[in-house]
Tab-separated table of C-alpha atoms in Angstrom:
chain	number	residue	atom	x	y	z
A	1319	MET	CA	47.075	145.853	94.828
A	1320	ASP	CA	43.827	143.930	94.763
A	1321	ILE	CA	43.849	140.327	95.709
A	1322	ILE	CA	43.361	138.812	92.272
A	1323	SER	CA	46.337	140.760	90.923
A	1324	GLN	CA	48.363	139.580	93.891
A	1325	LEU	CA	47.379	136.003	93.138
A	1326	GLN	CA	48.386	136.419	89.511
A	1327	GLU	CA	51.728	137.921	90.493
A	1328	LEU	CA	52.258	135.052	92.913
A	1329	VAL	CA	51.564	132.450	90.225
A	1330	ASN	CA	54.171	134.077	88.007
A	1331	THR	CA	56.601	134.181	90.930
A	1332	ILE	CA	56.106	130.473	91.582
A	1333	ALA	CA	56.834	129.760	87.911
A	1334	ALA	CA	59.989	131.873	88.054
A	1335	LEU	CA	61.146	130.146	91.246
A	1336	ALA	CA	60.539	126.737	89.707
A	1337	PHE	CA	62.572	127.308	86.595
A	1338	ASN	CA	65.289	129.136	88.493
A	1339	THR	CA	65.551	126.156	90.823
A	1340	PHE	CA	65.895	123.619	88.064
A	1341	GLY	CA	68.170	125.823	85.992
A	1342	THR	CA	70.565	126.509	88.857
A	1343	LEU	CA	70.683	122.879	89.915
A	1344	GLN	CA	71.347	121.710	86.387
A	1345	ARG	CA	74.062	124.268	85.897
A	1346	ASP	CA	75.857	123.780	89.181
A	1347	ALA	CA	75.523	120.027	89.747
A	1348	PRO	CA	78.852	118.217	90.013
A	1349	PRO	CA	79.432	115.581	87.285
A	1350	VAL	CA	78.120	112.115	88.150
A	1351	ARG	CA	80.078	108.854	87.884
A	1352	LEU	CA	78.936	106.942	84.769
A	1353	SER	CA	80.073	103.403	85.480
A	1354	PRO	CA	82.403	101.604	87.864
A	1355	ASN	CA	84.898	101.039	85.003
A	1356	TYR	CA	85.621	104.680	84.368
A	1357	PRO	CA	87.749	106.539	86.864
A	1358	GLU	CA	86.368	109.226	89.151
A	1359	PRO	CA	85.663	112.507	87.350
A	1360	PRO	CA	88.335	115.165	87.935
A	1361	ALA	CA	87.958	117.098	91.176
A	1362	ALA	CA	85.564	120.023	90.949
A	1363	ASN	CA	86.991	123.553	90.952
A	1364	PRO	CA	87.332	125.161	94.347
A	1365	THR	CA	84.598	127.726	93.505
A	1366	GLU	CA	81.987	125.042	93.892
A	1367	ASP	CA	82.100	124.147	97.521
A	1368	ALA	CA	80.227	121.064	98.521
A	1369	ALA	CA	78.396	123.164	101.087
A	1370	ASN	CA	77.225	125.582	98.421
A	1371	VAL	CA	75.950	122.819	96.202
A	1372	ALA	CA	74.074	121.202	99.051
A	1373	GLU	CA	72.675	124.470	100.497
A	1374	GLN	CA	71.167	125.823	97.301
A	1375	PRO	CA	68.455	123.182	96.766
A	1376	LYS	CA	67.352	123.617	100.379
A	1377	LEU	CA	67.089	127.385	100.098
A	1378	MET	CA	65.377	127.322	96.744
A	1379	SER	CA	62.886	124.650	97.660
A	1380	ALA	CA	62.156	126.519	100.900
A	1381	ALA	CA	61.367	129.617	98.834
A	1382	LEU	CA	59.118	127.571	96.551
A	1383	VAL	CA	57.193	126.103	99.439
A	1384	LYS	CA	56.880	129.510	101.065
A	1385	ALA	CA	55.410	130.921	97.870
A	1386	ALA	CA	52.950	128.032	97.664
A	1387	LYS	CA	51.880	128.654	101.268
A	1388	GLN	CA	51.392	132.346	100.475
A	1389	PHE	CA	49.183	131.306	97.584
A	1390	ASP	CA	47.036	129.196	99.885
A	1391	ALA	CA	46.781	132.047	102.379
A	1392	LEU	CA	45.680	134.465	99.662
A	1393	VAL	CA	43.138	131.993	98.321
A	1394	ALA	CA	41.702	131.661	101.807
A	1395	ALA	CA	41.496	135.459	102.000
A	1396	LEU	CA	39.379	135.650	98.851
A	1397	PRO	CA	35.887	136.974	99.634
A	1398	SER	CA	33.539	134.057	99.185
A	1399	SER	CA	31.364	134.545	96.126
A	1400	GLU	CA	27.897	134.504	97.532
A	1401	GLY	CA	25.445	133.399	94.902
A	1402	GLY	CA	26.487	133.765	91.312
A	1403	GLU	CA	26.158	136.143	88.448
A	1404	GLU	CA	22.352	136.352	88.591
A	1405	ALA	CA	22.316	137.137	92.301
A	1406	GLN	CA	24.819	139.925	91.759
A	1407	LEU	CA	22.859	141.390	88.863
A	1408	LYS	CA	19.661	141.270	90.922
A	1409	ARG	CA	21.391	143.086	93.769
A	1410	ILE	CA	22.703	145.702	91.356
A	1411	ALA	CA	19.172	146.298	90.055
A	1412	GLU	CA	17.840	146.657	93.610
A	1413	LEU	CA	20.595	149.067	94.541
A	1414	GLN	CA	19.964	151.130	91.420
A	1415	ALA	CA	16.254	151.424	92.259
A	1416	GLU	CA	17.044	152.440	95.827
A	1417	ASN	CA	19.644	154.902	94.589
A	1418	ASP	CA	17.102	156.523	92.286
A	1419	ALA	CA	14.562	156.825	95.088
A	1420	VAL	CA	17.077	158.369	97.476
A	1421	GLY	CA	18.250	160.645	94.683
A	1422	GLN	CA	14.757	161.961	94.149
A	1423	GLU	CA	14.284	162.523	97.871
A	1424	LEU	CA	17.573	164.444	97.902
A	1425	GLN	CA	16.414	166.505	94.944
A	1426	ARG	CA	13.160	167.416	96.715
A	1427	GLN	CA	14.947	168.411	99.890
A	1428	LEU	CA	17.392	170.499	97.888
A	1429	GLU	CA	14.608	172.349	96.121
A	1430	ALA	CA	12.756	173.035	99.359
A	1431	ALA	CA	15.961	174.267	100.963
A	1432	ASP	CA	16.652	176.513	97.971
A	1433	ALA	CA	13.148	178.027	98.234
A	1434	GLU	CA	13.625	178.704	101.908
A	1435	LEU	CA	17.020	180.241	101.245
A	1436	LYS	CA	15.431	182.584	98.724
A	1437	GLN	CA	12.745	183.535	101.246
A	1438	VAL	CA	15.332	184.289	103.891
A	1439	GLN	CA	17.333	186.358	101.444
A	1440	GLU	CA	14.188	188.301	100.515
A	1441	LEU	CA	13.440	188.993	104.176
A	1442	PHE	CA	17.024	190.047	104.723
A	1443	ASN	CA	16.839	192.437	101.789
A	1444	GLN	CA	13.673	194.009	103.157
A	1445	ALA	CA	15.118	194.336	106.627
A	1446	ALA	CA	18.274	195.926	105.213
A	1447	ASP	CA	16.144	198.345	103.147
A	1448	ASN	CA	14.147	199.302	106.216
A	1449	CYS	CA	17.321	199.865	108.177
A	1450	LEU	CA	18.713	202.036	105.429
A	1451	ASN	CA	15.456	204.003	105.213
A	1452	LEU	CA	15.333	204.614	108.965
A	1453	LYS	CA	18.855	206.015	109.044
A	1454	LYS	CA	18.578	209.308	107.230
A	1455	PRO	CA	21.849	210.596	105.780
A	1456	GLU	CA	23.122	213.697	107.571
B	132	MET	CA	67.761	169.668	53.167
B	133	ALA	CA	65.852	167.717	55.790
B	134	ALA	CA	66.119	163.981	55.236
B	135	THR	CA	63.053	163.181	57.307
B	136	ALA	CA	59.662	162.645	55.694
B	137	THR	CA	56.940	165.136	56.480
B	138	TYR	CA	53.863	164.081	58.397
B	139	PRO	CA	50.875	162.965	56.317
B	140	PRO	CA	48.365	165.763	55.739
B	141	PRO	CA	45.239	165.891	57.927
B	142	PRO	CA	42.224	164.107	56.436
B	143	PRO	CA	40.393	166.296	53.908
B	144	TYR	CA	37.050	166.158	55.761
B	145	TYR	CA	37.605	169.575	57.242
B	146	LYS	CA	36.254	171.165	54.045
B	147	LEU	CA	32.819	169.807	54.880
B	148	TYR	CA	32.649	171.900	58.050
B	149	LYS	CA	33.058	175.253	56.319
B	150	ASP	CA	29.699	176.674	57.410
B	151	TYR	CA	29.557	174.996	60.815
B	152	ILE	CA	29.360	178.295	62.699
B	153	GLN	CA	26.376	179.557	60.733
B	154	ASN	CA	24.527	176.282	60.408
B	155	PRO	CA	25.602	173.357	62.569
B	156	ASN	CA	23.361	171.000	60.622
B	157	SER	CA	25.121	171.500	57.296
B	158	ALA	CA	28.089	169.398	58.379
B	159	PRO	CA	27.942	165.594	58.442
B	160	GLU	CA	27.234	163.711	61.660
B	161	PRO	CA	30.144	161.988	63.410
B	162	PRO	CA	30.446	158.297	62.396
B	163	PRO	CA	28.503	155.848	64.572
B	164	PRO	CA	30.407	153.589	67.000
B	165	ILE	CA	31.797	150.415	65.448
B	166	GLU	CA	30.237	147.093	66.303
B	167	GLY	CA	31.689	143.662	65.852
B	168	THR	CA	35.262	143.243	64.625
B	169	TYR	CA	37.436	145.890	63.049
B	170	VAL	CA	40.886	146.054	61.487
B	171	LEU	CA	43.447	148.445	62.980
B	172	PHE	CA	46.971	148.706	61.505
B	173	GLY	CA	46.561	145.294	59.932
B	174	ALA	CA	45.441	143.539	63.122
B	175	ASN	CA	41.963	142.312	63.907
B	176	TYR	CA	40.305	143.549	67.034
B	177	THR	CA	36.918	142.758	68.455
B	178	THR	CA	34.589	145.017	70.388
B	179	ASP	CA	33.157	142.161	72.404
B	180	ASP	CA	35.762	141.692	75.153
B	181	VAL	CA	35.030	138.327	76.645
B	182	LEU	CA	37.540	135.886	78.091
B	183	PRO	CA	37.921	133.040	75.558
B	184	SER	CA	37.350	129.668	77.142
B	185	LEU	CA	40.227	127.261	77.407
B	186	GLU	CA	38.883	124.879	74.777
B	187	GLU	CA	38.994	127.648	72.211
B	188	GLN	CA	42.671	128.059	72.919
B	189	GLY	CA	43.245	124.330	72.569
B	190	VAL	CA	44.181	123.877	76.205
B	191	ARG	CA	42.722	121.056	78.280
B	192	GLN	CA	40.661	122.259	81.215
B	193	LEU	CA	41.590	120.595	84.474
B	194	TYR	CA	38.878	121.968	86.738
B	195	PRO	CA	35.197	121.076	86.301
B	196	THR	CA	32.938	123.440	84.401
B	197	GLY	CA	29.480	124.392	85.514
B	198	PRO	CA	27.419	127.418	86.380
B	199	ASN	CA	28.963	127.971	89.819
B	200	ILE	CA	32.584	127.000	90.260
B	201	ASP	CA	33.995	126.828	93.773
B	202	PHE	CA	36.983	129.030	93.046
B	203	LYS	CA	38.772	128.646	96.336
B	204	ASN	CA	38.860	124.859	96.360
B	205	GLU	CA	39.757	124.623	92.698
B	206	LEU	CA	42.622	127.067	93.190
B	207	ARG	CA	43.870	125.129	96.192
B	208	SER	CA	43.752	121.784	94.414
B	209	LEU	CA	45.498	123.249	91.367
B	210	ASN	CA	48.215	124.581	93.659
B	211	ARG	CA	48.736	121.138	95.184
B	212	ASP	CA	48.828	119.577	91.713
B	213	LEU	CA	51.455	122.093	90.715
B	214	GLN	CA	53.683	121.254	93.651
B	215	LEU	CA	53.325	117.524	92.954
B	216	HIS	CA	54.254	118.035	89.327
B	217	ILE	CA	57.321	120.039	90.263
B	218	LEU	CA	58.438	117.184	92.521
B	219	GLU	CA	57.767	114.713	89.720
B	220	LEU	CA	59.903	116.772	87.383
B	221	ALA	CA	62.748	116.732	89.887
B	222	ASP	CA	62.441	112.937	90.164
B	223	VAL	CA	62.336	112.437	86.411
B	224	LEU	CA	65.422	114.570	85.974
B	225	VAL	CA	67.307	112.375	88.413
B	226	GLU	CA	66.212	108.999	87.092
B	227	ARG	CA	65.060	109.270	83.465
B	228	PRO	CA	66.333	112.627	82.223
B	229	SER	CA	65.162	112.170	78.657
B	230	GLN	CA	61.482	112.168	79.607
B	231	TYR	CA	61.314	115.695	80.949
B	232	ALA	CA	59.212	117.062	78.073
B	233	ARG	CA	55.938	115.487	79.148
B	234	ARG	CA	56.333	116.694	82.718
B	235	VAL	CA	57.187	120.232	81.589
B	236	GLU	CA	54.096	120.219	79.385
B	237	ASP	CA	51.965	119.149	82.344
B	238	ILE	CA	53.361	121.951	84.480
B	239	SER	CA	52.653	124.557	81.813
B	240	LEU	CA	49.117	123.165	81.445
B	241	ILE	CA	48.543	123.655	85.154
B	242	PHE	CA	49.818	127.211	84.950
B	243	LYS	CA	47.508	128.005	82.040
B	244	ASN	CA	44.559	126.633	83.993
B	245	LEU	CA	45.532	128.678	87.032
B	246	HIS	CA	45.686	131.900	85.058
B	247	HIS	CA	42.431	131.185	83.258
B	248	LEU	CA	40.677	130.549	86.557
B	249	LEU	CA	42.013	133.780	88.009
B	250	ASN	CA	40.956	135.706	84.913
B	251	SER	CA	37.456	134.327	85.132
B	252	LEU	CA	37.214	135.811	88.620
B	253	ARG	CA	37.566	139.309	87.188
B	254	PRO	CA	33.947	139.865	85.998
B	255	HIS	CA	32.757	138.803	89.426
B	256	GLN	CA	35.159	141.291	90.988
B	257	GLY	CA	33.891	144.030	88.671
B	258	ARG	CA	30.286	143.419	89.681
B	259	ALA	CA	31.213	143.308	93.355
B	260	THR	CA	33.016	146.651	92.979
B	261	LEU	CA	29.921	148.101	91.330
B	262	ILE	CA	27.731	146.881	94.182
B	263	HIS	CA	30.097	148.417	96.704
B	264	LEU	CA	30.118	151.741	94.842
B	265	LEU	CA	26.330	151.852	94.659
B	266	GLU	CA	26.025	151.066	98.348
B	267	SER	CA	28.456	153.790	99.359
B	268	GLN	CA	26.723	156.276	97.062
B	269	ILE	CA	23.347	155.465	98.651
B	270	GLN	CA	24.935	155.913	102.062
B	271	ARG	CA	26.326	159.332	101.108
B	272	ARG	CA	23.024	160.474	99.639
B	273	LYS	CA	21.063	159.438	102.734
B	274	GLN	CA	23.586	161.295	104.854
B	275	ALA	CA	23.166	164.398	102.698
B	276	VAL	CA	19.375	164.208	102.988
B	277	GLU	CA	19.666	164.012	106.764
B	278	ASP	CA	22.037	166.968	106.834
B	279	ILE	CA	19.769	169.119	104.696
B	280	LYS	CA	16.733	168.279	106.849
B	281	ARG	CA	18.596	169.167	110.007
B	282	ARG	CA	19.859	172.474	108.618
B	283	ARG	CA	16.406	173.428	107.420
B	284	GLU	CA	14.952	172.759	110.835
B	285	GLU	CA	17.673	174.802	112.483
B	286	ALA	CA	17.028	177.678	110.088
B	287	GLN	CA	13.286	177.550	110.793
B	288	LYS	CA	13.978	177.591	114.498
B	289	LEU	CA	16.292	180.585	114.192
B	290	LEU	CA	13.719	182.459	112.127
B	291	LYS	CA	10.997	181.807	114.684
B	292	GLU	CA	13.276	182.977	117.469
B	293	ALA	CA	14.141	186.099	115.542
B	294	LEU	CA	10.449	186.733	114.896
B	295	GLY	CA	9.752	186.240	118.566
B	296	THR	CA	12.441	188.723	119.623
B	297	LEU	CA	11.214	191.255	117.092
B	298	ASP	CA	7.631	190.976	118.270
B	299	GLY	CA	8.622	191.139	121.885
B	300	HIS	CA	10.763	194.224	121.152
């Protein structure tokens, strides 16, 4: 896939990682204590281990940072745009002129080669005729 | 009885082409290509495919405009801005959760700018591809010219040799 498409895919991936991160954290965060007057919130269910809740932000943020680093690497790999639009258009015009010239040269060579091929075929025909004429049938 | 509707009939223009075999000029010309905007199935399409600038879409542009934009640096700085905004959003959610909307808007603005910048790289990529194609075509043609020259010279040499052997025979 070309590099600009990769960059676009990566931007979308970063967006997906970001909202997955926030969504997961919001969904899985344990309830917070509102004020010292209210008692502690009831104990969380055993499915939410403290380790799980503490690991997830680390993993997800690591993924986010990795994606951002990939983005920087890809941006560095972009071919530097030498000149601008006008320089490119000028180069295209030059290349077209050169292409036409080389095309005409090719055409000339082809025609000369075709003529020579015809000559050789003519000679071959004559030689074959002579051979046939020399060999009389029995 | 079939409950489905039949297809609409073909357009009646075929009657105009009755004598096409005898006289190709008696039938009408095909319609000219459309220019400007046209309506297709109730939607408006335009023939001029250009990337609309961000202002036209009502989105603020975060990177500077100008004839030559330094794409790499702008992309890098936008990336850093994005990361900072994500961190800000995390902070806001911890401390002042009701003010998330502004931060989320900022993040989506940065994303729109990123995508617009990437899209504006596409014409440049197209021209660069064209240049590459032309260069490789010139290369191939030069190679072909060289090949043909070489083969012709070889053929001439062979003919001379053959002539020499015949004369010496």
